[in-house]
Amino acid sequence: MGENPLEGEKGKGGLGSLLAGVRLLFGNPVTRSILRTSIKEYECKYDGDGAKRYTLLYHVLSQLAGEQVSCPITARFASALMRATIRLGVWMLRGDMEKAREALRDPAVRRGIALVFKGLALYGVTVPQKMPAPFLIVWNFTNMCNLRCMHCYQRADRPTPDELTLEEKLKVIDQLDKAGVAAVALSGGEPTIHPDFLRIVRELSSRGIYTAVATNGTRFADINFLKKAVDAGLRYVEVSLDSAKPEKHDRFRGVKGAWKLAVKALENAVKLGVNHAMAVTITKLNVDEIDDLLDLAESIGVKRVIFFNFVPVGRGEENAWLDLSPEEREEILRKMYKEYKKRGIEIASTAPQYGRVALQLSGGEEVAPTHFYMGNDKIVKALAEFIGGCGAGRIYAAIQPNGDVTPCVFLPVKVGNLREKTFWDIWENSPLFKQLRNRELLKGFCGKCPYKYICGGCRARAYAYYGDPLAPDPGCILNKAEWEKIVSKHNIKLVQPRR
């Protein structure tokens, strides 16, 4: 998923200065002791919304957003101290507190900022920053699907016999809520065809969790169904579209008519004004269609296009010929950046190398602190290493239909199951998660690369090709020699096989 609830305000002033200022102020053991006092949980009363039990940090952010919050007398001094400290942090970086306050009115943003504060309190300043819970969970809500995509990481078709029941799914939501997760993206399979889809959207959004969906668009071609989802609390719709040519998209997705429905879903999202994106998986089949795809997006009225890295996992493993060479990927990333500068449309990529490409092509002026957003604000650049490229197991994680937790939907290594352990326990104690949070453990050139803190390589691609998530990412131009070894060793065909 490309949407990040912390991206609400771009440019100088708001959330960027708040995050950077807090990091600056709480970067030493003395001030961290102050911060630790505010990660304790308190039950506070919200006018018109009853009592809520969250960390004092969350309540303070709610107060800064203008909400009337009454906390126990034992928490009031710490609350006042935290409010003053946050204002000081924004002032030190000449930020705009009003912009920060406006962004904090979104409960999902408050959850995300509270996570950053808690990470600083527990771990201090780390590069990249260690987090007490992920900003984003991608939840493979079901394995059922009405398409048969060539690259599907799930090999999705029908529900698995061990899929979580509705009652178990509601318990998962409670766990994610308590952990402080800011955003959940429902994926699959195709989540919108599951009978519990609207119920789960409603449950997630009612807790202030930013609720998104990654979809093939077939159900949302019906504007009435999309409106029901938006009314239930859905805030972001990401529709997959892999070619500007209907017949090519339909062939890739395995069902005739899929292109028409995907386009209609995007048109409906634009019409209803719901935040949205066109999601494109870049492969050998559409590498020459960047201009056509962007033209199509603009003709529909789409404001954001996300180009996904191909990862040879699931059905993609048997279609490894779809993958790009490092040279092709580098060329595409450079083209994306140039088109981003030229067009009035957001263009992003899940390839973590995009951060490096943006930095290089802009002469050091622009950087993508995540692989979702790019900017030339000095504060954004200062946060680039703080947030740090590939977020698998670090700022996001995945949940499978049966409750298995993995670092990423494209990295199918089970680190625990929510039927057996709490999400908090898995997030805090997984050995693999701990490894992914330490860039010093990366192998090959990725471990030596000067860009490892703003990129770090795609850990899913490393695992797909080497069986080791700490191995180098062979899709990067700086790892070209690794790619050539893989092509030679595994006899990967770089052209489409005959059928």
Short mmCIF file of C-alpha atoms in Angstrom, two decimals:
data_model
loop_
_atom_site.label_atom_id
_atom_site.label_comp_id
_atom_site.label_asym_id
_atom_site.label_seq_id
_atom_site.Cartn_x
_atom_site.Cartn_y
_atom_site.Cartn_z
CA MET A 1 0.00 0.00 0.00
CA GLY A 2 1.19 3.46 -0.80
CA GLU A 3 -0.94 5.62 1.45
CA ASN A 4 0.66 6.92 4.63
CA PRO A 5 -1.56 8.73 7.17
CA LEU A 6 1.43 10.76 8.33
CA GLU A 7 1.77 12.44 4.94
CA GLY A 8 -1.18 14.75 5.43
CA GLU A 9 0.77 18.02 5.23
CA LYS A 10 3.72 18.57 2.96
CA GLY A 11 6.26 21.32 3.09
CA LYS A 12 7.52 23.36 5.99
CA GLY A 13 5.85 23.57 9.30
CA GLY A 14 3.43 20.90 10.40
CA LEU A 15 4.09 17.28 11.11
CA GLY A 16 7.62 17.27 9.72
CA SER A 17 8.78 19.93 12.17
CA LEU A 18 6.84 18.29 15.01
CA LEU A 19 8.53 14.94 14.43
CA ALA A 20 11.98 16.41 13.89
CA GLY A 21 11.66 18.74 16.88
CA VAL A 22 10.59 15.99 19.25
CA ARG A 23 13.39 13.78 18.01
CA LEU A 24 15.87 16.59 18.67
CA LEU A 25 14.55 17.32 22.17
CA PHE A 26 14.27 13.71 23.31
CA GLY A 27 17.52 12.46 21.83
CA ASN A 28 19.30 12.11 25.18
CA PRO A 29 18.74 9.97 28.32
CA VAL A 30 17.74 12.91 30.55
CA THR A 31 14.90 14.19 28.38
CA ARG A 32 13.88 10.63 27.50
CA SER A 33 13.02 10.10 31.17
CA ILE A 34 10.39 12.84 30.80
CA LEU A 35 9.01 11.19 27.71
CA ARG A 36 8.78 7.80 29.46
CA THR A 37 6.33 9.22 31.98
CA SER A 38 3.90 9.96 29.19
CA ILE A 39 3.75 6.50 27.62
CA LYS A 40 1.74 5.21 30.57
CA GLU A 41 -1.91 4.56 29.86
CA TYR A 42 -4.65 6.68 31.39
CA GLU A 43 -8.40 6.71 31.00
CA CYS A 44 -9.45 10.25 30.05
CA LYS A 45 -12.85 11.70 29.27
CA TYR A 46 -13.58 13.17 25.81
CA ASP A 47 -16.50 15.58 25.50
CA GLY A 48 -19.28 13.90 23.59
CA ASP A 49 -17.26 10.74 23.02
CA GLY A 50 -17.00 9.10 26.43
CA ALA A 51 -13.90 7.74 28.15
CA LYS A 52 -10.90 6.43 26.20
CA ARG A 53 -7.93 4.52 27.54
CA TYR A 54 -4.73 5.38 25.64
CA THR A 55 -1.25 6.57 26.47
CA LEU A 56 -0.98 10.05 27.96
CA LEU A 57 0.84 10.98 24.73
CA TYR A 58 -2.26 10.30 22.68
CA HIS A 59 -4.43 12.34 25.03
CA VAL A 60 -1.96 15.26 24.86
CA LEU A 61 -2.03 15.17 21.06
CA SER A 62 -5.82 15.18 21.19
CA GLN A 63 -5.71 18.26 23.42
CA LEU A 64 -3.33 19.98 21.00
CA ALA A 65 -5.81 19.18 18.21
CA GLY A 66 -8.44 21.17 20.11
CA GLU A 67 -10.43 18.34 21.68
CA GLN A 68 -11.77 18.78 25.20
CA VAL A 69 -10.01 16.04 27.16
CA SER A 70 -10.14 15.64 30.93
CA CYS A 71 -7.47 13.40 32.45
CA PRO A 72 -6.93 12.28 36.08
CA ILE A 73 -5.26 14.86 38.31
CA THR A 74 -2.17 12.64 38.55
CA ALA A 75 -1.60 13.07 34.80
CA ARG A 76 -2.28 16.78 34.46
CA PHE A 77 1.23 18.07 35.25
CA ALA A 78 2.85 15.60 32.84
CA SER A 79 0.23 16.51 30.25
CA ALA A 80 1.01 20.23 30.50
CA LEU A 81 4.74 19.54 30.34
CA MET A 82 4.36 17.44 27.19
CA ARG A 83 2.24 20.10 25.46
CA ALA A 84 4.85 22.75 26.21
CA THR A 85 7.67 20.48 25.02
CA ILE A 86 5.93 19.74 21.71
CA ARG A 87 5.35 23.44 21.08
CA LEU A 88 9.02 24.10 21.88
CA GLY A 89 10.14 21.43 19.40
CA VAL A 90 8.07 22.94 16.60
CA TRP A 91 9.26 26.47 17.48
CA MET A 92 12.94 25.42 17.48
CA LEU A 93 12.61 24.35 13.86
CA ARG A 94 10.58 27.43 12.93
CA GLY A 95 7.58 25.27 12.20
CA ASP A 96 3.93 26.21 12.08
CA MET A 97 2.06 24.94 15.13
CA GLU A 98 -1.29 25.71 13.52
CA LYS A 99 -0.49 23.38 10.61
CA ALA A 100 0.56 20.68 13.06
CA ARG A 101 -2.62 21.23 15.08
CA GLU A 102 -4.74 20.95 11.94
CA ALA A 103 -3.11 17.64 10.97
CA LEU A 104 -3.51 16.29 14.51
CA ARG A 105 -7.28 16.61 14.24
CA ASP A 106 -7.10 13.30 12.35
CA PRO A 107 -7.12 10.47 14.96
CA ALA A 108 -4.98 8.29 12.66
CA VAL A 109 -2.29 10.98 12.55
CA ARG A 110 -2.38 11.22 16.34
CA ARG A 111 -1.90 7.47 16.57
CA GLY A 112 1.08 7.65 14.22
CA ILE A 113 2.76 10.53 16.06
CA ALA A 114 2.17 8.79 19.40
CA LEU A 115 3.98 5.75 18.00
CA VAL A 116 7.02 7.86 17.15
CA PHE A 117 7.06 9.39 20.64
CA LYS A 118 6.76 5.97 22.26
CA GLY A 119 9.58 4.61 20.10
CA LEU A 120 11.83 7.46 21.22
CA ALA A 121 10.89 6.85 24.85
CA LEU A 122 11.60 3.12 24.70
CA TYR A 123 14.60 2.98 22.38
CA GLY A 124 16.02 6.48 22.10
CA VAL A 125 17.03 7.82 18.69
CA THR A 126 17.98 4.99 16.35
CA VAL A 127 18.75 4.98 12.61
CA PRO A 128 16.36 3.88 11.24
CA GLN A 129 14.01 4.53 14.15
CA LYS A 130 12.78 1.48 16.09
CA MET A 131 9.03 1.55 16.60
CA PRO A 132 6.87 -0.02 19.35
CA ALA A 133 4.25 -0.92 16.74
CA PRO A 134 3.98 -0.49 12.97
CA PHE A 135 2.48 2.57 11.30
CA LEU A 136 0.81 0.27 8.78
CA ILE A 137 -0.53 -3.27 8.79
CA VAL A 138 -1.34 -4.87 5.45
CA TRP A 139 -3.95 -7.48 6.31
CA ASN A 140 -4.50 -10.21 3.75
CA PHE A 141 -8.07 -10.36 4.88
CA THR A 142 -9.01 -13.40 2.79
CA ASN A 143 -7.52 -15.68 0.19
CA MET A 144 -10.69 -15.68 -1.93
CA CYS A 145 -10.36 -13.87 -5.23
CA ASN A 146 -12.34 -13.42 -8.43
CA LEU A 147 -9.24 -12.90 -10.65
CA ARG A 148 -6.17 -15.06 -11.42
CA CYS A 149 -3.26 -12.65 -11.61
CA MET A 150 0.08 -13.86 -12.97
CA HIS A 151 2.10 -12.18 -10.22
CA CYS A 152 -0.16 -12.92 -7.20
CA TYR A 153 1.96 -13.32 -4.07
CA GLN A 154 -0.85 -15.28 -2.38
CA ARG A 155 -1.78 -17.63 -5.25
CA ALA A 156 -5.25 -16.40 -4.28
CA ASP A 157 -8.37 -18.21 -5.46
CA ARG A 158 -10.56 -19.55 -2.67
CA PRO A 159 -10.68 -19.12 1.14
CA THR A 160 -8.23 -21.21 3.11
CA PRO A 161 -9.82 -23.71 5.53
CA ASP A 162 -8.03 -22.11 8.49
CA GLU A 163 -9.07 -18.49 7.76
CA LEU A 164 -9.84 -16.44 10.88
CA THR A 165 -13.50 -16.37 11.86
CA LEU A 166 -15.32 -13.06 12.21
CA GLU A 167 -14.97 -13.27 15.99
CA GLU A 168 -11.23 -13.85 15.64
CA LYS A 169 -10.91 -10.95 13.20
CA LEU A 170 -12.59 -8.64 15.70
CA LYS A 171 -10.09 -9.77 18.33
CA VAL A 172 -7.26 -8.94 15.92
CA ILE A 173 -8.67 -5.42 15.55
CA ASP A 174 -8.70 -5.06 19.34
CA GLN A 175 -5.04 -6.11 19.47
CA LEU A 176 -4.00 -3.67 16.73
CA ASP A 177 -5.94 -0.90 18.47
CA LYS A 178 -4.22 -1.56 21.80
CA ALA A 179 -0.81 -1.70 20.11
CA GLY A 180 -1.43 1.78 18.68
CA VAL A 181 -1.30 0.84 14.98
CA ALA A 182 -2.10 3.94 12.90
CA ALA A 183 -3.31 2.41 9.63
CA VAL A 184 -4.61 -0.90 8.29
CA ALA A 185 -4.83 -1.75 4.60
CA LEU A 186 -7.14 -4.63 3.76
CA SER A 187 -5.79 -6.77 0.95
CA GLY A 188 -6.12 -10.37 -0.16
CA GLY A 189 -7.10 -12.16 -2.26
CA GLU A 190 -9.85 -9.68 -2.98
CA PRO A 191 -11.12 -8.25 0.32
CA THR A 192 -14.20 -6.51 -1.12
CA ILE A 193 -15.91 -9.78 -2.09
CA HIS A 194 -15.72 -11.16 1.46
CA PRO A 195 -19.09 -10.99 3.30
CA ASP A 196 -17.45 -9.41 6.38
CA PHE A 197 -15.64 -6.64 4.49
CA LEU A 198 -17.94 -3.73 5.43
CA ARG A 199 -18.18 -4.89 9.05
CA ILE A 200 -14.40 -4.96 9.42
CA VAL A 201 -14.02 -1.53 7.76
CA ARG A 202 -16.55 -0.14 10.23
CA GLU A 203 -14.79 -1.73 13.23
CA LEU A 204 -11.35 -0.46 12.21
CA SER A 205 -12.45 3.10 11.44
CA SER A 206 -14.49 3.38 14.67
CA ARG A 207 -11.22 3.09 16.58
CA GLY A 208 -9.59 5.96 14.72
CA ILE A 209 -7.45 3.61 12.61
CA TYR A 210 -6.85 4.87 9.07
CA THR A 211 -8.65 2.25 6.97
CA ALA A 212 -7.56 1.49 3.40
CA VAL A 213 -8.08 -1.22 0.82
CA ALA A 214 -6.04 -2.68 -2.02
CA THR A 215 -8.48 -3.99 -4.61
CA ASN A 216 -8.79 -5.15 -8.19
CA GLY A 217 -11.73 -2.76 -8.47
CA THR A 218 -14.40 -5.24 -9.55
CA ARG A 219 -16.81 -4.50 -6.66
CA PHE A 220 -16.12 -0.77 -6.60
CA ALA A 221 -17.19 -0.51 -10.24
CA ASP A 222 -20.59 -0.34 -8.50
CA ILE A 223 -20.57 3.21 -7.09
CA ASN A 224 -23.27 2.33 -4.55
CA PHE A 225 -21.10 -0.36 -3.00
CA LEU A 226 -18.10 1.99 -2.90
CA LYS A 227 -20.29 4.60 -1.19
CA LYS A 228 -21.32 2.02 1.43
CA ALA A 229 -17.64 1.32 2.12
CA VAL A 230 -16.84 5.04 2.41
CA ASP A 231 -19.83 5.53 4.72
CA ALA A 232 -18.48 2.65 6.85
CA GLY A 233 -15.20 4.55 7.27
CA LEU A 234 -13.02 3.56 4.30
CA ARG A 235 -10.58 6.41 3.65
CA TYR A 236 -8.30 5.21 0.89
CA VAL A 237 -8.85 3.05 -2.20
CA GLU A 238 -5.97 1.61 -4.21
CA VAL A 239 -7.05 0.02 -7.50
CA SER A 240 -4.69 -2.22 -9.47
CA LEU A 241 -4.32 -1.40 -13.16
CA ASP A 242 -1.39 -2.92 -15.02
CA SER A 243 -1.78 -1.67 -18.57
CA ALA A 244 -3.33 1.16 -20.51
CA LYS A 245 -4.50 -1.53 -22.95
CA PRO A 246 -7.60 -3.47 -21.84
CA GLU A 247 -6.61 -6.76 -23.46
CA LYS A 248 -3.14 -6.73 -21.89
CA HIS A 249 -4.45 -5.98 -18.39
CA ASP A 250 -7.12 -8.67 -18.73
CA ARG A 251 -4.52 -11.23 -19.83
CA PHE A 252 -2.28 -10.33 -16.88
CA ARG A 253 -5.20 -10.50 -14.45
CA GLY A 254 -6.64 -13.69 -15.90
CA VAL A 255 -10.24 -12.52 -16.48
CA LYS A 256 -11.77 -10.73 -19.46
CA GLY A 257 -13.39 -7.41 -18.62
CA ALA A 258 -11.19 -6.76 -15.55
CA TRP A 259 -9.69 -3.57 -17.08
CA LYS A 260 -13.07 -1.96 -17.67
CA LEU A 261 -14.14 -2.62 -14.07
CA ALA A 262 -10.85 -1.30 -12.63
CA VAL A 263 -11.13 1.93 -14.62
CA LYS A 264 -14.75 2.35 -13.52
CA ALA A 265 -13.71 1.85 -9.88
CA LEU A 266 -11.15 4.64 -10.20
CA GLU A 267 -13.71 6.90 -11.89
CA ASN A 268 -16.10 6.23 -9.00
CA ALA A 269 -13.43 7.02 -6.41
CA VAL A 270 -12.72 10.32 -8.17
CA LYS A 271 -16.44 11.10 -8.37
CA LEU A 272 -17.01 10.44 -4.65
CA GLY A 273 -13.89 12.36 -3.65
CA VAL A 274 -12.39 9.48 -1.67
CA ASN A 275 -8.59 9.41 -1.42
CA HIS A 276 -7.32 6.95 -4.02
CA ALA A 277 -4.48 5.70 -6.19
CA MET A 278 -3.84 3.67 -9.30
CA ALA A 279 -1.48 0.80 -8.42
CA VAL A 280 0.74 -0.57 -11.20
CA THR A 281 3.06 -3.55 -10.87
CA ILE A 282 5.96 -2.88 -13.23
CA THR A 283 7.05 -5.94 -15.22
CA LYS A 284 8.43 -6.87 -18.63
CA LEU A 285 4.86 -6.66 -19.93
CA ASN A 286 4.32 -2.96 -19.23
CA VAL A 287 7.79 -1.47 -18.82
CA ASP A 288 7.25 0.58 -21.97
CA GLU A 289 3.84 1.92 -20.87
CA ILE A 290 4.76 4.51 -18.22
CA ASP A 291 3.60 7.47 -20.32
CA ASP A 292 0.42 5.74 -21.42
CA LEU A 293 -0.47 4.70 -17.85
CA LEU A 294 0.13 8.20 -16.50
CA ASP A 295 -1.90 9.68 -19.35
CA LEU A 296 -4.73 7.28 -18.52
CA ALA A 297 -4.56 8.23 -14.83
CA GLU A 298 -4.75 11.92 -15.67
CA SER A 299 -7.67 11.37 -18.05
CA ILE A 300 -9.62 9.66 -15.25
CA GLY A 301 -8.73 12.37 -12.75
CA VAL A 302 -6.50 10.16 -10.59
CA LYS A 303 -4.11 12.18 -8.43
CA ARG A 304 -1.71 9.44 -7.32
CA VAL A 305 -0.02 6.56 -9.17
CA ILE A 306 2.08 4.00 -7.31
CA PHE A 307 4.46 1.74 -9.22
CA PHE A 308 4.97 -1.51 -7.34
CA ASN A 309 8.15 -3.53 -7.35
CA PHE A 310 7.69 -6.99 -8.85
CA VAL A 311 8.66 -9.70 -6.33
CA PRO A 312 8.91 -13.32 -7.57
CA VAL A 313 6.79 -14.94 -4.87
CA GLY A 314 3.56 -16.94 -5.08
CA ARG A 315 2.50 -17.17 -8.74
CA GLY A 316 5.22 -14.63 -9.43
CA GLU A 317 7.80 -17.29 -8.62
CA GLU A 318 6.80 -19.34 -11.62
CA ASN A 319 6.69 -16.16 -13.72
CA ALA A 320 10.12 -14.82 -12.75
CA TRP A 321 10.65 -13.79 -16.38
CA LEU A 322 8.40 -10.81 -15.57
CA ASP A 323 11.14 -9.25 -13.43
CA LEU A 324 13.14 -6.22 -14.54
CA SER A 325 16.91 -6.12 -14.78
CA PRO A 326 18.71 -3.58 -12.55
CA GLU A 327 19.26 -1.37 -15.60
CA GLU A 328 15.56 -1.44 -16.49
CA ARG A 329 14.52 -0.71 -12.90
CA GLU A 330 16.96 2.21 -12.65
CA GLU A 331 15.71 3.68 -15.92
CA ILE A 332 12.09 3.35 -14.80
CA LEU A 333 12.75 4.97 -11.40
CA ARG A 334 14.51 7.86 -13.09
CA LYS A 335 11.62 8.29 -15.50
CA MET A 336 9.15 8.26 -12.60
CA TYR A 337 11.02 11.07 -10.90
CA LYS A 338 11.16 13.16 -14.06
CA GLU A 339 7.45 12.62 -14.71
CA TYR A 340 6.70 13.55 -11.10
CA LYS A 341 8.47 16.88 -11.67
CA LYS A 342 6.69 17.45 -14.95
CA ARG A 343 3.10 16.36 -14.27
CA GLY A 344 0.57 17.59 -11.73
CA ILE A 345 0.21 14.13 -10.23
CA GLU A 346 1.82 12.24 -7.34
CA ILE A 347 4.08 9.45 -8.57
CA ALA A 348 5.53 7.01 -6.07
CA SER A 349 7.24 3.63 -6.03
CA THR A 350 7.51 0.80 -3.52
CA ALA A 351 11.07 0.20 -4.74
CA PRO A 352 13.16 1.60 -1.85
CA GLN A 353 15.83 2.64 -4.36
CA TYR A 354 13.49 5.48 -5.36
CA GLY A 355 14.78 7.46 -2.36
CA ARG A 356 18.34 7.25 -3.70
CA VAL A 357 17.28 8.08 -7.25
CA ALA A 358 15.36 11.17 -6.10
CA LEU A 359 18.35 12.32 -4.05
CA GLN A 360 20.75 11.84 -6.95
CA LEU A 361 18.61 13.42 -9.67
CA SER A 362 17.76 16.44 -7.53
CA GLY A 363 21.39 17.12 -6.67
CA GLY A 364 20.71 16.30 -3.02
CA GLU A 365 17.66 18.59 -2.80
CA GLU A 366 14.87 16.00 -2.71
CA VAL A 367 14.51 12.67 -1.01
CA ALA A 368 11.80 10.12 -0.30
CA PRO A 369 11.94 9.44 3.47
CA THR A 370 9.61 6.56 2.83
CA HIS A 371 9.11 5.12 -0.61
CA PHE A 372 5.79 6.97 -0.71
CA TYR A 373 6.52 10.69 -0.47
CA MET A 374 9.16 12.98 -1.83
CA GLY A 375 9.95 16.55 -0.85
CA ASN A 376 12.59 19.23 -0.74
CA ASP A 377 11.88 20.55 2.75
CA LYS A 378 15.02 20.39 4.91
CA ILE A 379 12.98 18.82 7.69
CA VAL A 380 11.77 16.06 5.36
CA LYS A 381 15.38 15.37 4.37
CA ALA A 382 16.41 15.25 8.03
CA LEU A 383 13.75 12.62 8.66
CA ALA A 384 14.76 10.42 5.71
CA GLU A 385 17.21 8.27 7.67
CA PHE A 386 14.89 8.38 10.69
CA ILE A 387 12.12 6.67 8.70
CA GLY A 388 14.48 4.70 6.49
CA GLY A 389 13.49 3.03 3.21
CA CYS A 390 12.23 -0.55 3.26
CA GLY A 391 9.91 -0.83 6.24
CA ALA A 392 9.34 -4.61 6.36
CA GLY A 393 9.15 -5.71 9.99
CA ARG A 394 10.08 -2.19 11.07
CA ILE A 395 7.36 0.34 10.29
CA TYR A 396 4.91 -2.12 8.78
CA ALA A 397 4.01 -5.80 8.92
CA ALA A 398 1.53 -8.19 7.34
CA ILE A 399 -1.20 -10.47 8.66
CA GLN A 400 -2.24 -13.53 6.67
CA PRO A 401 -5.82 -14.86 6.41
CA ASN A 402 -5.13 -17.47 9.12
CA GLY A 403 -3.55 -14.99 11.55
CA ASP A 404 0.09 -15.63 10.66
CA VAL A 405 2.23 -12.50 11.00
CA THR A 406 4.98 -11.86 8.43
CA PRO A 407 7.31 -8.87 7.84
CA CYS A 408 5.63 -8.02 4.51
CA VAL A 409 3.01 -9.54 2.21
CA PHE A 410 5.82 -10.27 -0.26
CA LEU A 411 8.07 -11.87 2.40
CA PRO A 412 6.28 -15.08 3.42
CA VAL A 413 8.23 -15.92 6.59
CA LYS A 414 5.96 -16.64 9.55
CA VAL A 415 7.14 -14.98 12.75
CA GLY A 416 4.09 -15.83 14.87
CA ASN A 417 0.34 -16.42 14.81
CA LEU A 418 -2.33 -14.24 16.41
CA ARG A 419 -4.23 -17.30 17.59
CA GLU A 420 -1.21 -18.24 19.71
CA LYS A 421 0.41 -14.92 20.68
CA THR A 422 -0.58 -11.28 20.93
CA PHE A 423 0.49 -8.92 18.19
CA TRP A 424 2.49 -6.92 20.72
CA ASP A 425 4.43 -10.03 21.78
CA ILE A 426 5.21 -10.95 18.17
CA TRP A 427 6.24 -7.39 17.21
CA GLU A 428 8.50 -6.98 20.25
CA ASN A 429 10.14 -10.40 20.34
CA SER A 430 10.43 -11.78 16.81
CA PRO A 431 14.13 -12.49 16.06
CA LEU A 432 13.58 -11.72 12.36
CA PHE A 433 11.92 -8.39 13.11
CA LYS A 434 14.86 -7.47 15.32
CA GLN A 435 17.26 -8.30 12.50
CA LEU A 436 15.32 -6.24 9.96
CA ARG A 437 15.51 -3.23 12.29
CA ASN A 438 19.31 -3.30 12.27
CA ARG A 439 20.75 -2.15 8.94
CA GLU A 440 24.24 -3.06 10.15
CA LEU A 441 23.27 -6.73 9.60
CA LEU A 442 22.62 -6.34 5.87
CA LYS A 443 24.87 -8.45 3.67
CA GLY A 444 26.73 -7.81 0.44
CA PHE A 445 26.85 -4.30 -0.97
CA CYS A 446 23.55 -3.40 0.74
CA GLY A 447 25.43 -3.55 4.05
CA LYS A 448 28.14 -1.19 2.75
CA CYS A 449 25.99 1.11 0.64
CA PRO A 450 26.09 4.80 1.58
CA TYR A 451 22.33 4.93 0.96
CA LYS A 452 21.43 2.01 3.24
CA TYR A 453 19.61 4.19 5.77
CA ILE A 454 17.29 5.81 3.21
CA CYS A 455 16.89 2.64 1.13
CA GLY A 456 18.16 -0.64 2.59
CA GLY A 457 17.08 -2.61 -0.47
CA CYS A 458 13.86 -4.62 -0.77
CA ARG A 459 14.08 -7.36 1.85
CA ALA A 460 11.34 -9.37 0.12
CA ARG A 461 13.31 -9.51 -3.14
CA ALA A 462 16.42 -10.52 -1.22
CA TYR A 463 14.48 -13.40 0.34
CA ALA A 464 12.87 -14.41 -2.96
CA TYR A 465 16.23 -14.77 -4.71
CA TYR A 466 18.51 -15.88 -1.87
CA GLY A 467 16.22 -17.34 0.78
CA ASP A 468 17.77 -14.78 3.15
CA PRO A 469 15.98 -11.51 3.98
CA LEU A 470 19.31 -9.89 4.92
CA ALA A 471 20.93 -10.66 1.56
CA PRO A 472 21.53 -7.94 -1.04
CA ASP A 473 18.65 -6.80 -3.23
CA PRO A 474 19.62 -7.99 -6.72
CA GLY A 475 17.26 -5.50 -8.37
CA CYS A 476 19.43 -2.47 -7.59
CA ILE A 477 21.84 -1.07 -10.17
CA LEU A 478 24.51 -1.05 -7.45
CA ASN A 479 24.05 -4.82 -7.18
CA LYS A 480 24.18 -5.49 -10.91
CA ALA A 481 26.86 -8.19 -10.46
CA GLU A 482 24.53 -10.10 -8.09
CA TRP A 483 21.74 -10.06 -10.69
CA GLU A 484 24.03 -11.39 -13.38
CA LYS A 485 25.06 -14.29 -11.11
CA ILE A 486 21.40 -15.11 -10.40
CA VAL A 487 20.40 -15.04 -14.06
CA SER A 488 23.29 -17.32 -14.91
CA LYS A 489 22.82 -19.73 -11.98
CA HIS A 490 19.05 -20.15 -12.24
CA ASN A 491 18.81 -19.73 -16.01
CA ILE A 492 16.12 -17.06 -15.60
CA LYS A 493 14.59 -16.32 -18.94
CA LEU A 494 14.39 -12.60 -19.62
CA VAL A 495 11.74 -12.96 -22.30
CA GLN A 496 8.20 -14.26 -22.10
CA PRO A 497 8.12 -18.05 -22.58
CA ARG A 498 6.09 -19.55 -25.40
CA ARG A 499 2.69 -20.88 -24.41
#
